[in-house]
Amino acid sequence: MATIDLIVLGILKKEPMGAYDIQKLVEYRNISKWVKISTPSIYKKTIQLEEKGFIKGETVKEGKMPEKVVYSLTPSGEKEFEKLMFETASKPIHFFLDFNAVIVNLNNVSPDNQKQCIADIEQNVETLKAYLEENLRIKENVPEIPKTGMAVLRQQLVLADAIETWIEEIKKEL
């Protein structure tokens, strides 16, 4: 899975860290909301990337804390990161919106259930928008938040706005 490889290699390109720290950073940056990535996949991926020689793990012990493996990028990992950046950027873009599975099956439920499904999706989009707006408000003046991270948040807000407009069209058709 090139996406998770790119995420892990990109994080390690900035600084060496353990799988747990990578996972916490992914959570903090809410990357799993925008990219299919899970906690177990991060741990598996670090092992795979090390086996391929793209990262190198070093066991360290800090104070009374248990030992942990800290990973850093190898020269071949640097090359793989660059390769994945260009490969991923040049691929066609696909939007995977899970709720479309509901939309394509709306005709298989009663009109009342159709309206309820659309209302549920609409509510979830509103919740997402509120979360994004709050997140943007909180993080907009925090200097350590990367501009690229803020750009992704703004992108997601634009998509949520577009989905809201689309839902209004669907509601008129029902």
PDB file of C-alpha atoms in Angstrom:
ATOM      1  CA  MET A   1       0.000   0.000   0.000  1.00  0.00           C
ATOM      2  CA  ALA A   2       1.914   3.015  -1.276  1.00  0.00           C
ATOM      3  CA  THR A   3      -0.139   5.570   0.679  1.00  0.00           C
ATOM      4  CA  ILE A   4       0.810   4.294   4.113  1.00  0.00           C
ATOM      5  CA  ASP A   5       4.412   3.845   2.947  1.00  0.00           C
ATOM      6  CA  LEU A   6       4.440   7.491   1.899  1.00  0.00           C
ATOM      7  CA  ILE A   7       2.942   8.646   5.204  1.00  0.00           C
ATOM      8  CA  VAL A   8       5.414   6.659   7.346  1.00  0.00           C
ATOM      9  CA  LEU A   9       8.459   7.524   5.236  1.00  0.00           C
ATOM     10  CA  GLY A  10       7.423  11.194   5.167  1.00  0.00           C
ATOM     11  CA  ILE A  11       7.109  11.333   8.942  1.00  0.00           C
ATOM     12  CA  LEU A  12      10.502   9.663   9.375  1.00  0.00           C
ATOM     13  CA  LYS A  13      12.049  12.008   6.822  1.00  0.00           C
ATOM     14  CA  LYS A  14      11.448  14.839   9.286  1.00  0.00           C
ATOM     15  CA  GLU A  15      12.826  13.012  12.326  1.00  0.00           C
ATOM     16  CA  PRO A  16      13.515   9.523  13.683  1.00  0.00           C
ATOM     17  CA  MET A  17      10.801   8.072  15.926  1.00  0.00           C
ATOM     18  CA  GLY A  18       9.210   4.884  17.132  1.00  0.00           C
ATOM     19  CA  ALA A  19       6.108   3.230  15.676  1.00  0.00           C
ATOM     20  CA  TYR A  20       4.075   4.356  18.688  1.00  0.00           C
ATOM     21  CA  ASP A  21       5.168   7.965  18.128  1.00  0.00           C
ATOM     22  CA  ILE A  22       4.315   7.701  14.416  1.00  0.00           C
ATOM     23  CA  GLN A  23       0.882   6.374  15.325  1.00  0.00           C
ATOM     24  CA  LYS A  24       0.326   9.218  17.837  1.00  0.00           C
ATOM     25  CA  LEU A  25       1.370  11.789  15.226  1.00  0.00           C
ATOM     26  CA  VAL A  26      -1.055  10.267  12.699  1.00  0.00           C
ATOM     27  CA  GLU A  27      -3.796  10.537  15.342  1.00  0.00           C
ATOM     28  CA  TYR A  28      -2.843  14.098  16.321  1.00  0.00           C
ATOM     29  CA  ARG A  29      -2.815  15.246  12.706  1.00  0.00           C
ATOM     30  CA  ASN A  30      -6.064  13.327  12.042  1.00  0.00           C
ATOM     31  CA  ILE A  31      -4.450  11.725   9.018  1.00  0.00           C
ATOM     32  CA  SER A  32      -6.623   8.631   9.413  1.00  0.00           C
ATOM     33  CA  LYS A  33      -9.687  10.787   8.689  1.00  0.00           C
ATOM     34  CA  TRP A  34      -8.384  11.554   5.196  1.00  0.00           C
ATOM     35  CA  VAL A  35      -6.313   8.494   4.321  1.00  0.00           C
ATOM     36  CA  LYS A  36      -7.078   4.827   4.964  1.00  0.00           C
ATOM     37  CA  ILE A  37      -4.539   4.109   7.681  1.00  0.00           C
ATOM     38  CA  SER A  38      -4.957   2.252  10.971  1.00  0.00           C
ATOM     39  CA  THR A  39      -2.869   1.859  14.117  1.00  0.00           C
ATOM     40  CA  PRO A  40      -2.011  -1.818  13.474  1.00  0.00           C
ATOM     41  CA  SER A  41      -1.043  -0.978   9.891  1.00  0.00           C
ATOM     42  CA  ILE A  42       1.552   1.529  11.121  1.00  0.00           C
ATOM     43  CA  TYR A  43       3.261  -1.098  13.285  1.00  0.00           C
ATOM     44  CA  LYS A  44       3.206  -3.673  10.461  1.00  0.00           C
ATOM     45  CA  LYS A  45       4.428  -1.102   7.970  1.00  0.00           C
ATOM     46  CA  THR A  46       7.468  -0.134  10.045  1.00  0.00           C
ATOM     47  CA  ILE A  47       8.494  -3.800  10.162  1.00  0.00           C
ATOM     48  CA  GLN A  48       7.986  -4.196   6.395  1.00  0.00           C
ATOM     49  CA  LEU A  49       9.860  -1.000   5.571  1.00  0.00           C
ATOM     50  CA  GLU A  50      12.745  -2.107   7.771  1.00  0.00           C
ATOM     51  CA  GLU A  51      12.822  -5.524   6.063  1.00  0.00           C
ATOM     52  CA  LYS A  52      13.023  -3.752   2.690  1.00  0.00           C
ATOM     53  CA  GLY A  53      15.897  -1.590   3.940  1.00  0.00           C
ATOM     54  CA  PHE A  54      13.995   1.710   3.657  1.00  0.00           C
ATOM     55  CA  ILE A  55      14.197   2.417   7.383  1.00  0.00           C
ATOM     56  CA  LYS A  56      16.548   1.293  10.123  1.00  0.00           C
ATOM     57  CA  GLY A  57      15.457   0.557  13.661  1.00  0.00           C
ATOM     58  CA  GLU A  58      17.658   1.188  16.666  1.00  0.00           C
ATOM     59  CA  THR A  59      16.718   0.001  20.140  1.00  0.00           C
ATOM     60  CA  VAL A  60      17.014   2.795  22.694  1.00  0.00           C
ATOM     61  CA  LYS A  61      16.300   3.152  26.383  1.00  0.00           C
ATOM     62  CA  GLU A  62      15.421   6.509  27.905  1.00  0.00           C
ATOM     63  CA  GLY A  63      15.629   6.713  31.680  1.00  0.00           C
ATOM     64  CA  LYS A  64      13.305   4.284  33.417  1.00  0.00           C
ATOM     65  CA  MET A  65      11.135   3.870  30.327  1.00  0.00           C
ATOM     66  CA  PRO A  66      11.111   0.465  28.615  1.00  0.00           C
ATOM     67  CA  GLU A  67      13.263  -0.041  25.546  1.00  0.00           C
ATOM     68  CA  LYS A  68      11.783   1.027  22.242  1.00  0.00           C
ATOM     69  CA  VAL A  69      12.804   0.888  18.620  1.00  0.00           C
ATOM     70  CA  VAL A  70      13.407   4.261  16.992  1.00  0.00           C
ATOM     71  CA  TYR A  71      13.287   4.219  13.197  1.00  0.00           C
ATOM     72  CA  SER A  72      15.142   6.483  10.820  1.00  0.00           C
ATOM     73  CA  LEU A  73      15.225   6.755   7.038  1.00  0.00           C
ATOM     74  CA  THR A  74      18.026   5.027   5.140  1.00  0.00           C
ATOM     75  CA  PRO A  75      19.434   6.377   1.872  1.00  0.00           C
ATOM     76  CA  SER A  76      17.294   3.843  -0.048  1.00  0.00           C
ATOM     77  CA  GLY A  77      14.321   5.007   2.051  1.00  0.00           C
ATOM     78  CA  GLU A  78      14.992   8.570   0.916  1.00  0.00           C
ATOM     79  CA  LYS A  79      14.904   7.379  -2.706  1.00  0.00           C
ATOM     80  CA  GLU A  80      11.740   5.355  -2.102  1.00  0.00           C
ATOM     81  CA  PHE A  81      10.071   8.389  -0.508  1.00  0.00           C
ATOM     82  CA  GLU A  82      10.878  10.545  -3.558  1.00  0.00           C
ATOM     83  CA  LYS A  83       9.695   7.794  -5.915  1.00  0.00           C
ATOM     84  CA  LEU A  84       6.395   7.419  -4.044  1.00  0.00           C
ATOM     85  CA  MET A  85       5.840  11.180  -3.993  1.00  0.00           C
ATOM     86  CA  PHE A  86       6.019  11.365  -7.778  1.00  0.00           C
ATOM     87  CA  GLU A  87       4.134   8.097  -8.374  1.00  0.00           C
ATOM     88  CA  THR A  88       1.277   9.090  -6.100  1.00  0.00           C
ATOM     89  CA  ALA A  89       1.078  12.651  -7.422  1.00  0.00           C
ATOM     90  CA  SER A  90       0.858  11.413 -11.006  1.00  0.00           C
ATOM     91  CA  LYS A  91      -1.938   8.864 -10.432  1.00  0.00           C
ATOM     92  CA  PRO A  92      -5.560   9.604 -11.299  1.00  0.00           C
ATOM     93  CA  ILE A  93      -7.481  10.906  -8.305  1.00  0.00           C
ATOM     94  CA  HIS A  94     -10.291   8.803  -6.833  1.00  0.00           C
ATOM     95  CA  PHE A  95     -12.687   9.916  -4.135  1.00  0.00           C
ATOM     96  CA  PHE A  96     -13.833   7.037  -1.983  1.00  0.00           C
ATOM     97  CA  LEU A  97     -16.924   8.159  -0.122  1.00  0.00           C
ATOM     98  CA  ASP A  98     -18.356   5.188   1.749  1.00  0.00           C
ATOM     99  CA  PHE A  99     -21.828   6.702   1.912  1.00  0.00           C
ATOM    100  CA  ASN A 100     -22.120   6.331  -1.875  1.00  0.00           C
ATOM    101  CA  ALA A 101     -22.898   2.657  -1.208  1.00  0.00           C
ATOM    102  CA  VAL A 102     -26.099   3.930   0.437  1.00  0.00           C
ATOM    103  CA  ILE A 103     -26.849   6.342  -2.416  1.00  0.00           C
ATOM    104  CA  VAL A 104     -26.636   3.682  -5.145  1.00  0.00           C
ATOM    105  CA  ASN A 105     -29.070   1.521  -3.139  1.00  0.00           C
ATOM    106  CA  LEU A 106     -31.635   4.188  -2.230  1.00  0.00           C
ATOM    107  CA  ASN A 107     -34.131   2.816  -4.739  1.00  0.00           C
ATOM    108  CA  ASN A 108     -34.128  -0.467  -2.809  1.00  0.00           C
ATOM    109  CA  VAL A 109     -35.775   1.071   0.277  1.00  0.00           C
ATOM    110  CA  SER A 110     -39.061   2.860   0.906  1.00  0.00           C
ATOM    111  CA  PRO A 111     -39.338   6.613   0.241  1.00  0.00           C
ATOM    112  CA  ASP A 112     -39.434   7.278   3.999  1.00  0.00           C
ATOM    113  CA  ASN A 113     -36.275   5.224   4.503  1.00  0.00           C
ATOM    114  CA  GLN A 114     -34.621   7.025   1.581  1.00  0.00           C
ATOM    115  CA  LYS A 115     -35.267  10.353   3.280  1.00  0.00           C
ATOM    116  CA  GLN A 116     -33.981   9.012   6.596  1.00  0.00           C
ATOM    117  CA  CYS A 117     -30.756   7.746   4.993  1.00  0.00           C
ATOM    118  CA  ILE A 118     -30.190  11.114   3.312  1.00  0.00           C
ATOM    119  CA  ALA A 119     -30.935  12.918   6.604  1.00  0.00           C
ATOM    120  CA  ASP A 120     -28.384  10.711   8.394  1.00  0.00           C
ATOM    121  CA  ILE A 121     -25.722  11.451   5.773  1.00  0.00           C
ATOM    122  CA  GLU A 122     -26.582  15.145   5.937  1.00  0.00           C
ATOM    123  CA  GLN A 123     -26.200  15.123   9.726  1.00  0.00           C
ATOM    124  CA  ASN A 124     -22.825  13.394   9.447  1.00  0.00           C
ATOM    125  CA  VAL A 125     -21.633  15.990   6.926  1.00  0.00           C
ATOM    126  CA  GLU A 126     -22.760  18.775   9.273  1.00  0.00           C
ATOM    127  CA  THR A 127     -20.846  17.110  12.127  1.00  0.00           C
ATOM    128  CA  LEU A 128     -17.757  16.803   9.930  1.00  0.00           C
ATOM    129  CA  LYS A 129     -18.012  20.459   8.879  1.00  0.00           C
ATOM    130  CA  ALA A 130     -18.302  21.617  12.489  1.00  0.00           C
ATOM    131  CA  TYR A 131     -15.257  19.532  13.395  1.00  0.00           C
ATOM    132  CA  LEU A 132     -13.254  20.928  10.454  1.00  0.00           C
ATOM    133  CA  GLU A 133     -14.247  24.530  11.165  1.00  0.00           C
ATOM    134  CA  GLU A 134     -13.316  24.155  14.841  1.00  0.00           C
ATOM    135  CA  ASN A 135     -10.036  22.431  13.975  1.00  0.00           C
ATOM    136  CA  LEU A 136      -9.154  25.190  11.502  1.00  0.00           C
ATOM    137  CA  ARG A 137     -10.052  27.891  14.029  1.00  0.00           C
ATOM    138  CA  ILE A 138      -7.889  26.280  16.732  1.00  0.00           C
ATOM    139  CA  LYS A 139      -4.907  25.531  14.508  1.00  0.00           C
ATOM    140  CA  GLU A 140      -4.824  28.499  12.127  1.00  0.00           C
ATOM    141  CA  ASN A 141      -2.401  30.525  14.259  1.00  0.00           C
ATOM    142  CA  VAL A 142      -0.298  27.665  15.637  1.00  0.00           C
ATOM    143  CA  PRO A 143       3.144  28.032  14.020  1.00  0.00           C
ATOM    144  CA  GLU A 144       4.159  24.374  14.440  1.00  0.00           C
ATOM    145  CA  ILE A 145       1.184  23.170  12.364  1.00  0.00           C
ATOM    146  CA  PRO A 146       2.491  22.683   8.811  1.00  0.00           C
ATOM    147  CA  LYS A 147       0.863  24.842   6.128  1.00  0.00           C
ATOM    148  CA  THR A 148       0.310  21.666   4.137  1.00  0.00           C
ATOM    149  CA  GLY A 149      -1.687  20.199   7.025  1.00  0.00           C
ATOM    150  CA  MET A 150      -3.843  23.310   7.123  1.00  0.00           C
ATOM    151  CA  ALA A 151      -4.311  23.048   3.361  1.00  0.00           C
ATOM    152  CA  VAL A 152      -5.694  19.527   3.779  1.00  0.00           C
ATOM    153  CA  LEU A 153      -8.136  20.743   6.439  1.00  0.00           C
ATOM    154  CA  ARG A 154      -9.325  23.530   4.114  1.00  0.00           C
ATOM    155  CA  GLN A 155      -9.605  21.020   1.256  1.00  0.00           C
ATOM    156  CA  GLN A 156     -11.797  18.768   3.390  1.00  0.00           C
ATOM    157  CA  LEU A 157     -14.021  21.723   4.281  1.00  0.00           C
ATOM    158  CA  VAL A 158     -14.473  22.573   0.590  1.00  0.00           C
ATOM    159  CA  LEU A 159     -15.417  18.936  -0.086  1.00  0.00           C
ATOM    160  CA  ALA A 160     -17.899  18.951   2.807  1.00  0.00           C
ATOM    161  CA  ASP A 161     -19.470  22.132   1.392  1.00  0.00           C
ATOM    162  CA  ALA A 162     -19.752  20.483  -2.030  1.00  0.00           C
ATOM    163  CA  ILE A 163     -21.358  17.377  -0.518  1.00  0.00           C
ATOM    164  CA  GLU A 164     -23.875  19.574   1.320  1.00  0.00           C
ATOM    165  CA  THR A 165     -24.842  21.216  -1.974  1.00  0.00           C
ATOM    166  CA  TRP A 166     -25.112  17.804  -3.606  1.00  0.00           C
ATOM    167  CA  ILE A 167     -27.344  16.514  -0.775  1.00  0.00           C
ATOM    168  CA  GLU A 168     -29.744  19.412  -1.355  1.00  0.00           C
ATOM    169  CA  GLU A 169     -30.032  18.313  -5.012  1.00  0.00           C
ATOM    170  CA  ILE A 170     -30.672  14.696  -3.988  1.00  0.00           C
ATOM    171  CA  LYS A 171     -33.368  15.780  -1.520  1.00  0.00           C
ATOM    172  CA  LYS A 172     -35.199  17.647  -4.306  1.00  0.00           C
ATOM    173  CA  GLU A 173     -35.183  14.506  -6.441  1.00  0.00           C
ATOM    174  CA  LEU A 174     -36.683  12.304  -3.695  1.00  0.00           C
TER     175      LEU A 174
END
